[in-house]
Short mmCIF file of C-alpha atoms in Angstrom, two decimals:
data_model
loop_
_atom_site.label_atom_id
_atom_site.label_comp_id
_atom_site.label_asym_id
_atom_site.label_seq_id
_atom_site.Cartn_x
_atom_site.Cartn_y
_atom_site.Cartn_z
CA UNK A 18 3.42 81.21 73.08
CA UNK A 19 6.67 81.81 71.49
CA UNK A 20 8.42 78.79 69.76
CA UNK A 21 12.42 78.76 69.56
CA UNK A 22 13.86 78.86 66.05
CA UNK A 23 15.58 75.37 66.57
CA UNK A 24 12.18 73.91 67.44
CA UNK A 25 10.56 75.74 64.20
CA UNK A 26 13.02 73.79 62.16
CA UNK A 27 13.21 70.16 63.82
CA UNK A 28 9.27 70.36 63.49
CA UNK A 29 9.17 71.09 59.94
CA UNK A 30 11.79 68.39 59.11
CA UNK A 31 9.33 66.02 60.98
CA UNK A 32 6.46 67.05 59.42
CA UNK A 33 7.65 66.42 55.77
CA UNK A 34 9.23 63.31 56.83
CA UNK A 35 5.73 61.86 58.26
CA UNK A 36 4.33 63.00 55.47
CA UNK A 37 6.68 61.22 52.98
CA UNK A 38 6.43 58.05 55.08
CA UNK A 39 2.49 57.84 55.30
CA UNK A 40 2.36 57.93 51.65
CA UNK A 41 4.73 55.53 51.10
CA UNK A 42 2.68 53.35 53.32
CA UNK A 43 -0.46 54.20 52.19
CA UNK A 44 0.87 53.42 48.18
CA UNK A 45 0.50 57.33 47.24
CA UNK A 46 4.09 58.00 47.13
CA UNK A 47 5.69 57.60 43.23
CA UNK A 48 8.55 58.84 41.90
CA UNK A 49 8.45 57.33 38.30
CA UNK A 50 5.39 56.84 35.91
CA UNK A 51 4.29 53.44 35.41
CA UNK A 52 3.15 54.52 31.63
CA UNK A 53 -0.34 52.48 31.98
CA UNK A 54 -3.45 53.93 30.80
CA UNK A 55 -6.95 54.64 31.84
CA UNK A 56 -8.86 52.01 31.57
CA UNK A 57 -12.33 52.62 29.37
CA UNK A 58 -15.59 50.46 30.41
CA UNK A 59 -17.17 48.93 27.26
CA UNK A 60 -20.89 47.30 26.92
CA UNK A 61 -21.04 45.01 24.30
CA UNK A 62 -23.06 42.45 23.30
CA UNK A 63 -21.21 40.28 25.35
CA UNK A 64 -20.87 41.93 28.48
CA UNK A 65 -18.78 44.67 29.69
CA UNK A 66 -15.14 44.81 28.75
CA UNK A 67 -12.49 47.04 29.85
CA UNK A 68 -9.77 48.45 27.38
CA UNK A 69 -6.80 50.81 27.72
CA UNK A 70 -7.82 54.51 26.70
CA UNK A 71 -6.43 55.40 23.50
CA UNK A 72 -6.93 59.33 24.85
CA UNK A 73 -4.62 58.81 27.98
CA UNK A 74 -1.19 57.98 25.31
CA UNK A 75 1.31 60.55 25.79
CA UNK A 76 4.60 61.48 24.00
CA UNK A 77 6.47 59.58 26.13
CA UNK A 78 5.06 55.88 25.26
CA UNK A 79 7.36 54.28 23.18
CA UNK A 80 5.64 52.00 19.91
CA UNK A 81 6.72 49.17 21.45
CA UNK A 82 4.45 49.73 25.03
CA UNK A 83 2.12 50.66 22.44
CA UNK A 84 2.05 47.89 20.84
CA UNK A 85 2.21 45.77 24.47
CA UNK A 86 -1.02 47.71 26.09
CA UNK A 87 -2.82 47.68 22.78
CA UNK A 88 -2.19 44.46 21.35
CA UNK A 89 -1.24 46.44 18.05
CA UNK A 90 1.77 44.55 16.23
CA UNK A 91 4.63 47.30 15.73
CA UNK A 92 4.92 46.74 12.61
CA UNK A 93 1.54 48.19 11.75
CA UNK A 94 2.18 50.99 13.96
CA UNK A 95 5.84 51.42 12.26
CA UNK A 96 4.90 51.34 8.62
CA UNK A 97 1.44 53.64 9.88
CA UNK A 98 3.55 56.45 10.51
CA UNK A 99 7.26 55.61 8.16
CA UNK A 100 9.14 55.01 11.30
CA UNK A 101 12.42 52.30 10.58
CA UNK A 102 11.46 49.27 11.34
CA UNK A 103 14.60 48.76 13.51
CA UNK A 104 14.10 51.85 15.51
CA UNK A 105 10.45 51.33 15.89
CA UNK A 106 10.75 49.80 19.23
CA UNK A 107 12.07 52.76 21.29
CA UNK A 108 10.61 55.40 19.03
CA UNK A 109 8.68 57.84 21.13
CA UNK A 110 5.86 59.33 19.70
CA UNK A 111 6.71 62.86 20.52
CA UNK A 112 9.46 62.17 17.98
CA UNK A 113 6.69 62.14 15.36
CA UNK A 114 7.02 65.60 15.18
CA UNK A 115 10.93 65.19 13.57
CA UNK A 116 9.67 62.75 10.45
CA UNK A 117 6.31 65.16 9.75
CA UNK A 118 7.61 68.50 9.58
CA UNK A 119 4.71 70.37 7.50
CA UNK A 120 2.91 72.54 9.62
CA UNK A 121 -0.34 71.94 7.65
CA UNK A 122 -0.31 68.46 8.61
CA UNK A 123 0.73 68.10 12.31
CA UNK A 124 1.37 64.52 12.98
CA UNK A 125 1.93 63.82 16.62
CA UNK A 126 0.28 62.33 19.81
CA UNK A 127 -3.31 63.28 19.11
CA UNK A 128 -2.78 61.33 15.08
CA UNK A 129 -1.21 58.20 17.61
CA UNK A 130 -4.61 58.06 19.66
CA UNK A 131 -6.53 58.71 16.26
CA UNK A 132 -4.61 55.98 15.11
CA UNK A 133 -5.10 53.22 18.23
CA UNK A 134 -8.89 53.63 18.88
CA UNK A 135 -9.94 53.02 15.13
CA UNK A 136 -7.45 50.00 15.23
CA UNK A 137 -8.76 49.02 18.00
CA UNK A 138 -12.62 49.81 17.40
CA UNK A 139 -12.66 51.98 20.28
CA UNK A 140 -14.33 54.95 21.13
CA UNK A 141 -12.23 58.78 20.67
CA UNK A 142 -13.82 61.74 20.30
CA UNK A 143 -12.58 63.39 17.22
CA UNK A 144 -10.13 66.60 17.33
CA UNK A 145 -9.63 68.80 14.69
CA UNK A 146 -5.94 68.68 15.08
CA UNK A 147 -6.13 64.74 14.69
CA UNK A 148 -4.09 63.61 11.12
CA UNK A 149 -3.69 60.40 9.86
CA UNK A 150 -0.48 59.93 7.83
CA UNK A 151 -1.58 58.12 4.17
CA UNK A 152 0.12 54.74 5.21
CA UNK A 153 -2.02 55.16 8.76
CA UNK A 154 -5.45 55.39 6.54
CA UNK A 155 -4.02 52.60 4.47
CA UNK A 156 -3.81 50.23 7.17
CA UNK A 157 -6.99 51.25 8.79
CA UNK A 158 -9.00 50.62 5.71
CA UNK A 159 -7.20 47.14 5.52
CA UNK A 160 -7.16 45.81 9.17
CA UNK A 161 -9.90 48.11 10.66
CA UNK A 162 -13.70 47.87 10.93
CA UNK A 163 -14.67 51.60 10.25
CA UNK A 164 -17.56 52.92 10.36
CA UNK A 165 -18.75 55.14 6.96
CA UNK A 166 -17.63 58.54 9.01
CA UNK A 167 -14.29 57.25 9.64
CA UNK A 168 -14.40 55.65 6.06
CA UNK A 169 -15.85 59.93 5.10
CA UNK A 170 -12.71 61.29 7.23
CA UNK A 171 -10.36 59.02 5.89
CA UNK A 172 -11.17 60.30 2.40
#
């Protein structure tokens, strides 16, 4: 069977337009992030709660949807990592990587997550890339419950 050339092409444009249109009605079409987490599943001794993942913050979250998800105030997170307090709203955390320059002691996403989940007393796993500024450990030992690793890493 052969197929004319005009046919080929009307058929294709179809095609992707169905497509776009049954994900758009099935939810599956999105053309902008909506910059909220995974959710983790906690057991306590209360029940189980459920909590943003600390793991699942990229660059692109600002301090101040950090603070929002994680109930963190921004100043904490500001003065953790010597970020103006007047810029600290819109400060992205990929911008970390302008105020810590020393290659030694890479301060960036993975020292934000650090950062959140011992706040937060929630479970990370531990990266060996992960570095906590010395304000950051400051504020942990103050307004954290660590345990005596993170107290050991800290150190």
């Amino acid at each position: 069977m052969k197929i004319k050339p005009q046919t080929a092409v009307i058929a294709s444009v179809l095609f992707v337009v169905a497509g776009i249109l049954g994900s758009i009605a099935l939810g599956w079409w999105q053309t902008e992030s909506t910059k909220i987490p995974d959710r983790l599943e906690i057991t306590t001794d209360a029940g189980e709660e459920a909590a943003y993942d600390p793991a699942d913050i990229r660059g692109s979250y600002t301090l101040n949807e950090i603070s929002d998800l994680f109930e963190i105030p921004l100043e904490d997170l500001a003065s953790a990592f010597a970020v103006e307090q007047n810029k600290a709203a819109g400060f992205k955390v990929k911008e970390l990587e302008t105020i810590y320059t020393d290659p030694d002691s890479e301060v960036g996403t993975s020292s934000m997550r650090l950062f959140v989940a011992w706040y937060k007393g929630l479970p990370y796993e531990l990266k060996e890339d992960s570095f906590l500024p010395a304000p950051a450990a400051a504020i942990l030992r103050e307004k954290a419950v660590l345990t005596a690793d993170q107290e050991e890493y800290l150190k």
